[in-house]
Structures are given as C-alpha cells and as structure tokens.
XYZ file of C-alpha atoms in Angstrom:
120
model
C 162.248 84.858 12.811
C 163.893 87.027 15.008
C 161.822 88.932 17.783
C 163.057 92.369 19.489
C 161.686 94.326 22.302
C 162.480 97.542 24.096
C 162.197 99.256 27.335
C 164.056 101.435 29.023
C 162.847 105.007 27.204
C 160.840 107.350 28.741
C 160.612 111.591 30.200
C 163.307 113.332 30.992
C 164.957 116.476 30.984
C 167.575 117.749 29.015
C 171.006 117.078 30.050
C 169.430 113.840 31.507
C 170.307 110.724 30.719
C 168.986 107.028 30.104
C 169.689 103.400 29.064
C 167.985 101.817 26.308
C 167.625 97.790 26.401
C 166.989 95.152 23.381
C 166.089 91.958 24.337
C 166.493 89.617 21.129
C 164.063 85.757 20.648
C 163.582 83.516 18.596
C 166.204 82.549 16.156
C 169.072 84.851 17.804
C 171.976 82.384 16.594
C 171.063 83.976 13.126
C 171.890 87.681 14.202
C 175.402 89.123 13.336
C 174.828 93.018 12.911
C 172.354 94.696 15.902
C 171.974 98.854 16.314
C 169.388 101.270 16.603
C 167.252 103.880 14.446
C 165.510 106.765 15.634
C 162.184 108.837 14.264
C 160.815 111.851 15.441
C 157.099 113.385 14.129
C 157.022 114.152 10.565
C 160.763 113.088 10.000
C 162.588 110.079 8.381
C 163.506 106.944 10.703
C 167.184 107.718 10.501
C 170.468 105.483 11.970
C 171.686 106.033 15.475
C 174.502 103.663 16.486
C 175.180 100.383 14.923
C 177.342 96.643 16.595
C 178.370 94.010 15.043
C 179.011 90.725 16.675
C 182.521 90.868 17.027
C 181.760 94.522 19.186
C 182.402 97.270 16.009
C 180.983 100.794 16.230
C 179.728 102.857 14.252
C 178.032 106.510 15.327
C 176.147 108.874 13.656
C 178.080 112.064 13.764
C 174.971 113.938 16.488
C 175.183 110.762 18.887
C 178.659 110.490 19.047
C 180.590 111.027 22.303
C 177.099 111.076 24.518
C 175.484 108.163 23.253
C 177.163 104.004 23.491
C 176.184 101.027 21.638
C 177.187 97.662 23.476
C 176.265 94.199 23.650
C 175.544 91.103 25.987
C 175.889 88.648 23.568
C 175.064 85.652 26.884
C 171.843 87.899 27.190
C 170.793 88.314 23.334
C 170.591 91.974 24.467
C 171.849 95.447 22.730
C 171.991 98.575 24.801
C 172.019 101.998 24.225
C 173.362 104.590 26.899
C 172.190 108.318 26.058
C 174.045 110.960 27.855
C 173.579 114.170 27.691
C 170.155 113.878 26.177
C 168.924 117.362 24.529
C 164.989 117.983 23.262
C 166.179 116.755 19.509
C 166.572 114.021 20.439
C 163.090 113.204 21.330
C 161.628 110.335 19.149
C 160.735 106.721 19.138
C 164.243 104.365 19.106
C 164.169 101.527 17.210
C 166.707 98.257 17.487
C 167.136 96.419 14.500
C 168.697 92.578 14.197
C 170.279 91.860 11.070
C 170.797 88.464 9.107
C 173.200 87.811 6.378
C 171.915 85.267 4.426
C 174.065 85.284 1.175
C 175.591 88.073 -0.898
C 174.166 91.277 -1.019
C 171.152 89.938 0.777
C 169.989 90.732 4.623
C 167.014 90.337 6.429
C 166.488 92.873 9.125
C 164.376 93.129 12.227
C 163.078 95.328 14.079
C 161.620 96.194 17.243
C 157.801 97.932 18.072
C 159.725 101.219 19.247
C 160.636 103.068 22.793
C 159.160 106.091 23.221
C 162.291 108.621 24.231
C 160.959 112.526 25.261
C 163.615 115.274 26.579
C 162.017 118.410 27.672
C 163.620 121.493 27.755
C-alpha cells in the first residue's frame, strides 16, 4: 500500500503563487509515475501534470508555462509549483502515485486533497 499526504494549499490572490507538496509513505519503492489532478465544485476531476520516475513531465495546456511539477525521490515527495494563479485554478488538488503491476494493470493511489482558492 501507498499513502499520500498533500500540503501547501491555501488562499491567494490572483497572480500569486503556491507550492504544493505530496509525501508518499508505505511501499514507496513500488511507485512509478506520480502527478496531480484537481477538481472544482460541480466539475469532473481533471489532470494537471504528471512526472515519471525518471523525471519526464507532462502538462495540461491550461497550466503549461505556469505550473511546474518535480519530485525528490530521496524524500518520496512530489511538488507542484504554481505561479500566476487565477480564479479558474480554484479547486481541490489531489496527488496520485501509480504502480504498474503487469501488462496494462495499474494501481493508482490518491491523497485526500488540499484546497487551493484563488481570489479575484
């Protein structure tokens, strides 16, 4: 099992910055990819960014250039640096960690989320 705990959310004004952290514990040696999703009230959970164990990153278009995902494997932690925040970024941000078992089988673990609120 893998446990994930997010932190770093809060209330900021438009144009501000936040850095989210997600610390993994448990079977951390089994983790492959990690990443971030977000979910705004009344909307579907959507992908924000992912990072592989080797450091390759992928970003959704609406955050590319503003957000940066990184990881520190020695600390079992993934980060999301968020700059130039706007009210549309307001959501609960969830960390995930993936285990690839075999073939197409994937186990995805989720954190409990951290609230990010961006005021106008």
